[in-house]
Coordinates of C-alpha atoms and ligand atoms in Angstrom, one line a residue:
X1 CA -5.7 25.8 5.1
X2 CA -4.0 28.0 7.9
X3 CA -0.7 27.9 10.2
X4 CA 0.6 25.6 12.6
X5 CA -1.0 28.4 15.2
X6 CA -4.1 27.2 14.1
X7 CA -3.2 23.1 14.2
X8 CA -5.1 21.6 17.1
X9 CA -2.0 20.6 18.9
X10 CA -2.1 17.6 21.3
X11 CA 0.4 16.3 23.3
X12 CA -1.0 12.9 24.6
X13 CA 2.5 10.9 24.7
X14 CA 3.6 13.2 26.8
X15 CA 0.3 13.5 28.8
X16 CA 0.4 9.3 29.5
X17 CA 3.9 8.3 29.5
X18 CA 6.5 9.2 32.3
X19 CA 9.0 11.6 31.2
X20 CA 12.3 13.1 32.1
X21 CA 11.8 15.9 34.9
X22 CA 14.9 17.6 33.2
X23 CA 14.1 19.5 30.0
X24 CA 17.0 19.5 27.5
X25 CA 20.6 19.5 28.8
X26 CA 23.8 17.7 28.1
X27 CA 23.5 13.9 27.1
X28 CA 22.8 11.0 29.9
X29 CA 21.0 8.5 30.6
X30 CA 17.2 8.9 31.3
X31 CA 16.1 5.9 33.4
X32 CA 12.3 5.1 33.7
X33 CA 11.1 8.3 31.2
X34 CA 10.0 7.7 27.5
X35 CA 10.7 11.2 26.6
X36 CA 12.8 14.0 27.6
X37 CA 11.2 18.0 26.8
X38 CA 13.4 19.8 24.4
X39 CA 14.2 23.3 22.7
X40 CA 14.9 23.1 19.4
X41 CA 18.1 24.3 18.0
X42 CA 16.6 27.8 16.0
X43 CA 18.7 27.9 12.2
X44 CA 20.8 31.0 11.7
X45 CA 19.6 31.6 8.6
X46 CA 16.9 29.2 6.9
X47 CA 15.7 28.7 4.0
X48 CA 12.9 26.5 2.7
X49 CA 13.8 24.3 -0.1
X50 CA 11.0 21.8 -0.3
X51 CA 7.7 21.7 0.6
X52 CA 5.1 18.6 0.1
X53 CA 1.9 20.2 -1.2
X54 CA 0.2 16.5 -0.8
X55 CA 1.5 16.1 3.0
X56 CA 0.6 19.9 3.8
X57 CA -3.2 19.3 2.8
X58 CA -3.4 16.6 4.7
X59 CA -2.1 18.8 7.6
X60 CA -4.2 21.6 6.5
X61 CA -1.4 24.4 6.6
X62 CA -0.3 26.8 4.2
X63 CA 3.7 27.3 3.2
X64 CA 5.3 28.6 6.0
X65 CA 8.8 30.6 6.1
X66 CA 12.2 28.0 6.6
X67 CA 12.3 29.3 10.5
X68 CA 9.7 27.2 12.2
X69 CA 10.7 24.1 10.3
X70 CA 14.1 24.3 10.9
X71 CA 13.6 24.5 14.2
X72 CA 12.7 28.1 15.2
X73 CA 10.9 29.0 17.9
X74 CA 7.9 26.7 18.7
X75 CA 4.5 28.2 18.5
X76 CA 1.7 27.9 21.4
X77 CA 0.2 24.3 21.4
X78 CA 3.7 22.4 20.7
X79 CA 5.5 20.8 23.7
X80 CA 8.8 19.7 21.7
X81 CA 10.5 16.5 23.3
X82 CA 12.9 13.7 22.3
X83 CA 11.5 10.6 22.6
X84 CA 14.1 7.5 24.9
X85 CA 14.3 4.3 23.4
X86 CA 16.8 1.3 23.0
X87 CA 17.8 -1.2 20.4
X88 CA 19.8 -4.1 18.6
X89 CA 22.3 -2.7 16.4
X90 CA 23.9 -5.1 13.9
X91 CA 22.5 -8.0 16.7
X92 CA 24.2 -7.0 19.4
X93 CA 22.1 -4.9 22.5
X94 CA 23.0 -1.3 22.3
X95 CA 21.5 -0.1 25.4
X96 CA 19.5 3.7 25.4
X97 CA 19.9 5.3 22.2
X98 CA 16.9 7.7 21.9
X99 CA 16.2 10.4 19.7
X100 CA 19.7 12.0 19.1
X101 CA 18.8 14.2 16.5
X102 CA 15.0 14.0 16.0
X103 CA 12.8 16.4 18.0
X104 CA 9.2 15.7 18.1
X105 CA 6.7 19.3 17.5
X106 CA 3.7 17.5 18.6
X107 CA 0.6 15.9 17.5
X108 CA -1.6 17.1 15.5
X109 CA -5.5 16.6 15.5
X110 CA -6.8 16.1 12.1
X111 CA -10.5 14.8 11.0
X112 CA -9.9 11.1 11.2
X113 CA -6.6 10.7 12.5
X114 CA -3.3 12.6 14.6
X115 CA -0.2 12.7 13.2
X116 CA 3.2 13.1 15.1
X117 CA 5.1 16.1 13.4
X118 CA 9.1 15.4 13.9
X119 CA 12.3 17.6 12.7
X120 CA 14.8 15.5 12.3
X121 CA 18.7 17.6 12.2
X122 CA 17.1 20.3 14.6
X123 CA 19.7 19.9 17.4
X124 CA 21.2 17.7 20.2
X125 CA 19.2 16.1 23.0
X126 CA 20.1 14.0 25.9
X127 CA 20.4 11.2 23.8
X128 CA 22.8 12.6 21.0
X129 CA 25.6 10.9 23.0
X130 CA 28.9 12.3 21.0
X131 CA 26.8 13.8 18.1
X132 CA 26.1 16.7 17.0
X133 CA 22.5 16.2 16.3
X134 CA 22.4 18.3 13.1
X135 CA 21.4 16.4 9.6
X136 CA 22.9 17.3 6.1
X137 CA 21.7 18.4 2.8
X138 CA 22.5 15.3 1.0
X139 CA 21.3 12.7 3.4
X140 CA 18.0 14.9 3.8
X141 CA 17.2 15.4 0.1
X142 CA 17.7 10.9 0.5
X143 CA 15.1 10.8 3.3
X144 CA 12.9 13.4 1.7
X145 CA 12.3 12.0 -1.8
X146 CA 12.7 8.5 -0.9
X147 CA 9.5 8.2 2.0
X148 CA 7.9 10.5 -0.2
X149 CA 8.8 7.7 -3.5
X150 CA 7.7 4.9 -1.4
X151 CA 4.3 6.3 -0.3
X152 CA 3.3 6.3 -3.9
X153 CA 4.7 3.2 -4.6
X154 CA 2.4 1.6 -1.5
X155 CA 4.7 0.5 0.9
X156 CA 4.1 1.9 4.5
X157 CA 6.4 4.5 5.0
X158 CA 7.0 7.8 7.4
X159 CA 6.5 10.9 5.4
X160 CA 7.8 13.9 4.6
X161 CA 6.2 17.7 4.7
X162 CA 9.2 20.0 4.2
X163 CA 13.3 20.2 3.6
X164 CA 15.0 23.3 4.8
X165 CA 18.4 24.4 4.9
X166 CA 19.5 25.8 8.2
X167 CA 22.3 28.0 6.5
X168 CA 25.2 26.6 9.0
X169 CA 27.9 24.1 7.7
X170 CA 28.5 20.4 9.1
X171 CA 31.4 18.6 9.7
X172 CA 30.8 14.8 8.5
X173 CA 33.1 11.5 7.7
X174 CA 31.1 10.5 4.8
X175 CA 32.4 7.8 4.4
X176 CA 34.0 6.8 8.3
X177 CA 37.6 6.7 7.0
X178 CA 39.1 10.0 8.6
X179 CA 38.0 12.6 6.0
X180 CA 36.0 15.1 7.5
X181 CA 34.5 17.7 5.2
X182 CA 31.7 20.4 5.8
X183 CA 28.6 19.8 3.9
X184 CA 25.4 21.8 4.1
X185 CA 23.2 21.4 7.0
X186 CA 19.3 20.9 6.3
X187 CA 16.3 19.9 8.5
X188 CA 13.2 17.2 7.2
X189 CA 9.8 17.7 8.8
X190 CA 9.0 14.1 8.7
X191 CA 4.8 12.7 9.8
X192 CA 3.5 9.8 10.8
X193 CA 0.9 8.4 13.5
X194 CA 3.7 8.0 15.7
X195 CA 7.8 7.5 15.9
X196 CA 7.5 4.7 18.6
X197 CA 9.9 1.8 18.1
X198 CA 10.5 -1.6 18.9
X199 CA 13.5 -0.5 20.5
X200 CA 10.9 2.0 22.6
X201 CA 9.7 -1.3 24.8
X202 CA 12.8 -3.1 24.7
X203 CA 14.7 -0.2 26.7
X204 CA 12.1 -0.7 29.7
X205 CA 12.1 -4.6 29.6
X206 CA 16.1 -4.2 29.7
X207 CA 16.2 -1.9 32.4
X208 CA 13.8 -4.1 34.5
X209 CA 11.1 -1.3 34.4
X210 CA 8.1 -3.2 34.1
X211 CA 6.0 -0.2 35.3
X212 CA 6.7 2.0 32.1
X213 CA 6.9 -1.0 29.7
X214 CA 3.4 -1.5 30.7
X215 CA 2.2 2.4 30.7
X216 CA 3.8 2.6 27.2
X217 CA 2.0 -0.5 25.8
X218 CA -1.2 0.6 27.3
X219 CA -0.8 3.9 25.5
X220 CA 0.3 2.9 22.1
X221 CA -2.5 0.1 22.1
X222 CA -5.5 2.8 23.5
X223 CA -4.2 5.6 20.4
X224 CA -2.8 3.2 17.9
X225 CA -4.7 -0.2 17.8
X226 CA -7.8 0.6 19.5
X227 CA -9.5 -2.5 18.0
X228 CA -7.0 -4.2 20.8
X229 CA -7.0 -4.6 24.1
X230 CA -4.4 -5.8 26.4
X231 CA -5.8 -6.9 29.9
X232 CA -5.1 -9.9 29.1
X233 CA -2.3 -12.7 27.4
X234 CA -5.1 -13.2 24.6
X235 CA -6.1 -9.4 23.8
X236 CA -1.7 -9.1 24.1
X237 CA -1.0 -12.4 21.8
X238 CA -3.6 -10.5 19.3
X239 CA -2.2 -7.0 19.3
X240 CA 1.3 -8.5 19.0
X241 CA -0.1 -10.8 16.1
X242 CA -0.9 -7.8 14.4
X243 CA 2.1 -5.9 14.8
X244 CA 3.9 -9.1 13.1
X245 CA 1.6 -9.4 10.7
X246 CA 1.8 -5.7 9.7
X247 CA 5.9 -5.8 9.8
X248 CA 5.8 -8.3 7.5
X249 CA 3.7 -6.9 4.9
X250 CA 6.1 -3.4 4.8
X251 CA 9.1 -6.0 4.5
X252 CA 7.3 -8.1 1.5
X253 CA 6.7 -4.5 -0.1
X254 CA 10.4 -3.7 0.0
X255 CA 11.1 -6.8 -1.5
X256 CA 8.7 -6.2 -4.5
X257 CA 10.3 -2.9 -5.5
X258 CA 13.3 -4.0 -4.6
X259 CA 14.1 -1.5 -1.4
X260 CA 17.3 -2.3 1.0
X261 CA 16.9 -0.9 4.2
X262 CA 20.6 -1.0 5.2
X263 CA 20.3 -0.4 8.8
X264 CA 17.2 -2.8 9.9
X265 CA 18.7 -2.5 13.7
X266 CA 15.7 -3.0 16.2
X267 CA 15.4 1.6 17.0
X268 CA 14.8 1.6 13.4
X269 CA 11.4 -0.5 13.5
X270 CA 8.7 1.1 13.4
X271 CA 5.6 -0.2 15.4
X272 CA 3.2 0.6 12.9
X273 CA 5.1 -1.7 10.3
X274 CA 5.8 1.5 8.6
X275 CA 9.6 2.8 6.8
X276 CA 11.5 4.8 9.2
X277 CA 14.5 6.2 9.4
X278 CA 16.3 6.4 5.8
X279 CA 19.7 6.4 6.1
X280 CA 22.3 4.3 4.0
X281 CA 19.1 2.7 2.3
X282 CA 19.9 1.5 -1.5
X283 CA 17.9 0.1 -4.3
X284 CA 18.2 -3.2 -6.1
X285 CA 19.6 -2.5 -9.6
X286 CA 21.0 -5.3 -10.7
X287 CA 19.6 -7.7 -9.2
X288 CA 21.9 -9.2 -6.1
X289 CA 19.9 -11.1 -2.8
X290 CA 23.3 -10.3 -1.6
X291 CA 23.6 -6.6 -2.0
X292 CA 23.6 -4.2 1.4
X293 CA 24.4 0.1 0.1
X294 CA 25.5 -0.1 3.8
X295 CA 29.2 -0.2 3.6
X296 CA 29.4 -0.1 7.8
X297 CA 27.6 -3.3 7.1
X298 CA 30.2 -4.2 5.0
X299 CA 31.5 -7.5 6.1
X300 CA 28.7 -9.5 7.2
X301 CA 26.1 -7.6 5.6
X302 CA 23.6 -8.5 7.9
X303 CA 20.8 -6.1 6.3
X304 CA 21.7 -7.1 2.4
X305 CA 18.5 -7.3 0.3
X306 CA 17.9 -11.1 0.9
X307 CA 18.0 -11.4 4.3
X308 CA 15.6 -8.3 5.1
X309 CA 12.7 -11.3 5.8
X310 CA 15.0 -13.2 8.3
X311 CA 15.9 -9.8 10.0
X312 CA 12.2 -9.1 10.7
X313 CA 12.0 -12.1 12.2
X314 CA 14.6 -11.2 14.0
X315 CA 13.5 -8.1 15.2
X316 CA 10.3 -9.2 16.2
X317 CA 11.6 -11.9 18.1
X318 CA 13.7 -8.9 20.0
X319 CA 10.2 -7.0 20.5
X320 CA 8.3 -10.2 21.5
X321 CA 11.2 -10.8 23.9
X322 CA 10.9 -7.4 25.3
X323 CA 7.3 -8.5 26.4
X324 CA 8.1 -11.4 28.5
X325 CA 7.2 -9.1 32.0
X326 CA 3.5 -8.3 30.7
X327 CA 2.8 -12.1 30.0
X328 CA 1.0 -15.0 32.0
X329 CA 2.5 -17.2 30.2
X330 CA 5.5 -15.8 28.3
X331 CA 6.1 -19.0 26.1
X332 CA 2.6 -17.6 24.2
X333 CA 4.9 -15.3 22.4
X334 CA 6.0 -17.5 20.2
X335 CA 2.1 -17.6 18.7
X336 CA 3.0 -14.0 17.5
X337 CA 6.4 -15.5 15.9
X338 CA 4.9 -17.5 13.6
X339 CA 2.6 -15.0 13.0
X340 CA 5.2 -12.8 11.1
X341 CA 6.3 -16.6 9.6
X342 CA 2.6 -17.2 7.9
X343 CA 2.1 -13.5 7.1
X344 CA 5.5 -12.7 5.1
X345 CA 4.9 -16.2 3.8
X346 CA 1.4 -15.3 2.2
X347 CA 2.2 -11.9 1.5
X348 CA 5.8 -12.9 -0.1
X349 CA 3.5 -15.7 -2.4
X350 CA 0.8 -13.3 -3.2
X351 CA 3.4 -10.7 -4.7
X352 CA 5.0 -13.4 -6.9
X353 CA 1.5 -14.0 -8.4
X354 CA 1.3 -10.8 -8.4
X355 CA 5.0 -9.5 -10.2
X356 CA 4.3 -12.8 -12.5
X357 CA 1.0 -11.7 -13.8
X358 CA -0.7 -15.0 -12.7
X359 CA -4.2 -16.4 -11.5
X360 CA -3.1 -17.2 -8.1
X361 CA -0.5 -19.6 -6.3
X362 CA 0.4 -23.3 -6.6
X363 CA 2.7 -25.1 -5.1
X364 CA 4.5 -25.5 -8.6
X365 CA 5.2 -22.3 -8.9
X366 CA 8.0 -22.4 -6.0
X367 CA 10.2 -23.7 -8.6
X368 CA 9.2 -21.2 -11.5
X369 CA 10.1 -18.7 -9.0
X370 CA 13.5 -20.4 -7.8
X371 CA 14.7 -20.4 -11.7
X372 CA 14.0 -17.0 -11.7
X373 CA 15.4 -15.9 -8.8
X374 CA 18.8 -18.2 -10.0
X375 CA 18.6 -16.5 -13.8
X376 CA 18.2 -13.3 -12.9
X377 CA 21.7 -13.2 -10.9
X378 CA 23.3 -15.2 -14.0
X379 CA 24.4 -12.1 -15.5
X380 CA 23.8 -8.4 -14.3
X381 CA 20.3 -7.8 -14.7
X382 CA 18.8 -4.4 -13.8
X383 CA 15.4 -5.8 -11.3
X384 CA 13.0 -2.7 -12.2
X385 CA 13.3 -3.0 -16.1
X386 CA 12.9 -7.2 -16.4
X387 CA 9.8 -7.0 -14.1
X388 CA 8.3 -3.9 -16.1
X389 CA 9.1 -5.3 -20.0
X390 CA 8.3 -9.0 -18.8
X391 CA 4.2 -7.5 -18.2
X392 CA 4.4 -6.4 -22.3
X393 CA 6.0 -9.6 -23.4
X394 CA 3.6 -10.2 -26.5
X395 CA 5.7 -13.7 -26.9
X396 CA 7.9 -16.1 -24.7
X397 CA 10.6 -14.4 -26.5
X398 CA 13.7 -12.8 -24.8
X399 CA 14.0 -10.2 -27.7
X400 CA 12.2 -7.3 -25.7
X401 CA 13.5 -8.0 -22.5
X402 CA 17.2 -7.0 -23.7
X403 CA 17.2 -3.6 -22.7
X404 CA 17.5 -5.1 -18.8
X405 CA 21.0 -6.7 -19.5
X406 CA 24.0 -4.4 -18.7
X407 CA 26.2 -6.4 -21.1
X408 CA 23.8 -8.4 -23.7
X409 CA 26.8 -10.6 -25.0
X410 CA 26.9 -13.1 -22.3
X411 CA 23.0 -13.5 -22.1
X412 CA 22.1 -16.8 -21.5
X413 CA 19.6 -16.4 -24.4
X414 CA 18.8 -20.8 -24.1
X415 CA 17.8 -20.8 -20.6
X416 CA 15.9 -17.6 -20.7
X417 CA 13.6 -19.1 -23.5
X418 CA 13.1 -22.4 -21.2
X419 CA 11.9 -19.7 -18.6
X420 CA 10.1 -17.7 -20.5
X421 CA 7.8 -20.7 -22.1
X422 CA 7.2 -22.1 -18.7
X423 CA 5.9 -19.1 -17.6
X424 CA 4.2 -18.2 -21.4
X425 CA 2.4 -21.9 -20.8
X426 CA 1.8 -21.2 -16.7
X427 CA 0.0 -17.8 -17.9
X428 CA -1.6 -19.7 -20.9
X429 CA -0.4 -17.0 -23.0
X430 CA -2.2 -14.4 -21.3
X431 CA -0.7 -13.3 -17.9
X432 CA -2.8 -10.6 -15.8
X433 CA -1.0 -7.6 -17.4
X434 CA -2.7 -5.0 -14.7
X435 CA -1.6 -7.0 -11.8
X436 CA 1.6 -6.9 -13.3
X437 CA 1.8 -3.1 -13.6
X438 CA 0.9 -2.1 -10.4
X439 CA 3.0 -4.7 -8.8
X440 CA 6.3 -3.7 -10.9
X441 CA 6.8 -0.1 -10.5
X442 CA 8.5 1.9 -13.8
X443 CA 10.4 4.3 -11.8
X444 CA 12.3 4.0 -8.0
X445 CA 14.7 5.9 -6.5
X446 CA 17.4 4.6 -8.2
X447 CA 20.9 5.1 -6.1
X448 CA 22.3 7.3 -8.8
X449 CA 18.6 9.6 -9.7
X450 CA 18.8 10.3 -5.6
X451 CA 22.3 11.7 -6.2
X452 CA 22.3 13.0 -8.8
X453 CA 19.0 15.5 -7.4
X454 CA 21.7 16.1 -4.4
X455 CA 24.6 17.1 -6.9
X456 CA 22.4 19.7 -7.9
X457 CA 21.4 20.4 -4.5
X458 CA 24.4 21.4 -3.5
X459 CA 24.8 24.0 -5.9
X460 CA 21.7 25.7 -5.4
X461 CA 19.7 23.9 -8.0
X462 CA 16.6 21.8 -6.8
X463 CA 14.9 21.2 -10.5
X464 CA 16.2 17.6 -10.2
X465 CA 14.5 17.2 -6.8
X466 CA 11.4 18.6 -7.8
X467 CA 11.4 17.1 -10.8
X468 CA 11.8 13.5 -9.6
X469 CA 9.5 14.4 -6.3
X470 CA 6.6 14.6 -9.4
X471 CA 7.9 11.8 -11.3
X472 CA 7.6 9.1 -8.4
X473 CA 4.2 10.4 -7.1
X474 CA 3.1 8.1 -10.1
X475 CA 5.4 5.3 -10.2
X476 CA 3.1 2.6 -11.8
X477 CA 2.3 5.2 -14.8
X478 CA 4.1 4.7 -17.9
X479 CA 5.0 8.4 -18.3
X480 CA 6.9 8.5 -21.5
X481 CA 7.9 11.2 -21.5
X482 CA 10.2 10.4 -18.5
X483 CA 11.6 7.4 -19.8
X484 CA 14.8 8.5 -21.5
X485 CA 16.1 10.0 -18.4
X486 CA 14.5 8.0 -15.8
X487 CA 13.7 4.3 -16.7
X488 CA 17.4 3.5 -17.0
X489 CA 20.2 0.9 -16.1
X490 CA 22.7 2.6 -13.7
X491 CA 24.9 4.8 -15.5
X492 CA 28.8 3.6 -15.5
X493 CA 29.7 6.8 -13.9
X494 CA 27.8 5.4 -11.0
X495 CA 28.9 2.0 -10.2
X496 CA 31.2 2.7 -8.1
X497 CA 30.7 6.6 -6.8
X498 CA 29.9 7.1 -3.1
X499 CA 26.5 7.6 -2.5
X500 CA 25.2 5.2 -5.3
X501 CA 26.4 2.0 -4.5
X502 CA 28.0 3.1 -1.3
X503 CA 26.7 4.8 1.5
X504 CA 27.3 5.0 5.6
X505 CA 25.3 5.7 8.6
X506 CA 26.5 9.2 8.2
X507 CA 24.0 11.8 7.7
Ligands
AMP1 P1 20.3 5.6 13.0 O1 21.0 4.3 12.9 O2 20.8 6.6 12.0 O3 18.8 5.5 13.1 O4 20.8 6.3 14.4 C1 21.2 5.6 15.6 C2 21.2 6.5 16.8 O5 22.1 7.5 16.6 C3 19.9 7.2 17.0 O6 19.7 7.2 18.4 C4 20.1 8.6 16.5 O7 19.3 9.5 17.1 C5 21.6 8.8 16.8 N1 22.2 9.7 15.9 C6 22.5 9.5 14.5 N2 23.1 10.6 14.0 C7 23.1 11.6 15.0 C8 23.6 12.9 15.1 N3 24.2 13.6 14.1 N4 23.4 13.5 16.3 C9 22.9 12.9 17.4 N5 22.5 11.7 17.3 C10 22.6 11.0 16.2
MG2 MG1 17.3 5.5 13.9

């Protein structure tokens, strides 16, 4: 263990990609660079509130004081920048976006692999257009606990090393309806192999910069995929294949633990398939297809839960798109399309078999599967409990499965023995329990557990944080003696509170 002084510090996206010749400055546009070389915003008076043993043994470091993380002064070996990229919000082209509020540290050499260390609230850039590019307490504890949650819970995320508080107050609209309030301003170290976006190609193909396009693919193929190869359209076809293949897996995880993105625009994809970017993300509690947290998202709701499969499509389609000016022959593209098709297909099948406890797919089981899909939005039924009790049903008997009803009057009892003894016959009795447990996870982030460790935040009091930090590093364990609190229906004090059921983009 040692300091970030000791780190082996690289700075290869830096070193390979053109940049901006300007470092820092007011906000602009950036044409032809991938980055721009910042100076973090130092925090008058810091403090560090959480710390990621897991994550800092990974890094090799030792618990530092709040400064460095909260953007202090940079030690020798980090070239801080702000990385330039595009995107798609809500379907419409958005033009350069960039990092607005996330500063890069560096990379970081480890054993077998480097990891990109990011603060994310440590000041503006010259893409933080009209923002301020600060981060709050409440939407940092979100980010912090919830990459950290879904790590455990296998689904490829971003992570997170440290939460500080900067000690300086920040002016946000919570809720985008004219009532600005201070809240407490905080900084997440987040990691990951690297922040580079969908939206981080598309801003070069827009722009008509073939030149960098093709000097950032080459890059991110040579340090990311460097089983791939892109001199030519097969060696592209395959590496974009891949990066389908892999978005699709991340978005059939979110749909087995019942994650909603809430902003899924095209900046906020990560090229790795992995999370990124937590904002107004919610989880399923009862369980609504429909449901988006997102209330800026409000009356389409483009990213509700259901859709999240069609909006990958979508979004790799932009990507794929964005590649057009590397191809041969451009109409090859559409190879990689229905890779993500076939893989979310397969993946989406394999975790039915897999949430279901059985042997392995048939074509029957579409319709076991549609009934339950249909039943399950009959009355309000809470996702994460039916899934967990349904792998201890001992009989095709709705009896122990009543504790996932919010209201068990109206239970359609007759229907849900039909189900229940067409799946008790598919499983002969004896559904593949295991499978079922580490497919249906016990505890999530619930909406309201998330808030309620920010409540207590606020007032100084981080036992909730910790506390549920622990309790989702082992999400598949039974851990009774977390149940009472934890394994619960949303409370009624949360069914309508801000934060729980709805959130914003502001953060
Ligand atoms: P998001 O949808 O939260 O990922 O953010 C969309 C864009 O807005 C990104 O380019 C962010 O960097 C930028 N952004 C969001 N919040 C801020 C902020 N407080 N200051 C500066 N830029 C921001
Ligand atoms: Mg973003």
């Amino acid at each position: 263990m040692g300091s970030f002084e000791s780190l082996q510090w690289l700075s290869r996206f830096l070193d390979e990609t053109p940049g901006d010749s300007e470092v820092g400055g007011r906000s602009r546009q950036v044409p032809k660079a991938c980055w721009s070389r910042v100076h973090p915003s130092p925090p008058p008076s810091p403090e560090l509130l959480l710390w990621s043993e897991e994550m800092a043994t990974t890094l090799g470091l030792d618990r530092p004081d709040g400064m460095l993380l909260g953007g202090g002064p940079v030690v020798s070996g980090m070239d801080p920048y702000a990385q330039r990229y595009g995107g798609h919000q809500f379907g419409n082209w958005a033009q350069q976006l960039g990092d607005g509020r996330a500063i890069t540290l560096g990379e970081v050499q480890l054993q077998n692999e480097v990891l990109e260390l990011q603060l994310k609230g440590a000041g503006t850039t010259p893409y933080s257009r009209y923002a301020d590019g600060k981060a709050v307490l409440r939407s940092s504890i979100r980010e912090y606990l919830c990459s950290e949650a879904m790590h455990h819970l296998g689904v490829p995320t971003t992570r997170a090393l440290s939460l500080v508080k900067t000690g300086e107050m920040v002016l946000r609209d919570m809720l985008y309806n004219g009532n600005p309030a201070p809240e407490i301003g905080a900084v997440v170290c987040r990691v990951a192999p690297s922040f580079i976006r969908f939206g981080s190609f598309q801003i070069h193909s827009a722009m008509g910069d073939d030149a960098t396009l093709k000097t950032l693919v080459e890059h991110t193929v040579k340090h990311h995929f460097p089983n791939h190869s892109v001199i030519d359209d097969d060696g592209r076809i395959a590496w974009l294949t891949h990066v389908a293949e892999e978005t699709a897996v991340m978005i059939s995880h979110w749909m087995r633990v019942g994650f909603v993105h809430g902003v899924m625009n095209t900046d906020n994809m990560s090229i790795h398939g992995l999370t990124i970017d937590y904002g107004p993300y919610g989880w399923l509690e009862d369980y609504n297809p429909g449901w988006t947290p997102n209330t800026t998202d409000a009356s389409t709701r483009r990213y509700r839960y259901g859709q999240q499969p069609q909006i990958g499509g979508w979004n790799v389609a932009r990507l794929l798109e964005s590649m057009v000016p590397l191809m041969d022959e451009p109409e090859r593209l559409h190879e990689a399309l229905d890779a993500y098709t076939e893989a979310f297909d397969l993946h989406h099948n394999a975790m039915w078999v897999a949430k279901l406890g059985l042997d392995e797919f048939q074509s029957t089981d579409e319709s076991l599967i549609r009934e339950l899909n249909a039943l399950l939005q009959e009355v309000e039924t809470d996702m994460t409990i039916f899934f967990r009790l349904l792998g201890s049903l001992e009989s095709p008997s709705i009896d122990a499965l009543l504790d996932c009803f919010y209201d068990q009057k109206d239970v359609p009892s007759n229907e849900w023995t039909a189900w229940l003894t067409k799946w008790w016959a598919r499983v002969n009795g004896a559904p593949n329990r295991d499978s079922m447990r580490h497919a249906n996870p016990k505890y999530v982030l619930r909406n309201w557990m998330a808030q309620l460790a920010i409540d207590a935040a606020e007032k100084g009091d981080l036992s909730v944080a910790v506390q549920l930090h622990d309790v989702l590093q082992n999400p598949y364990d039974e851990q009774p003696e977390h149940e009472e609190q934890w394994f619960q229906k949303r409370p009624e004090w949360a069914r309508n509170r801000v934060g729980c059921s709805m959130l914003s983009c502001s953060s």
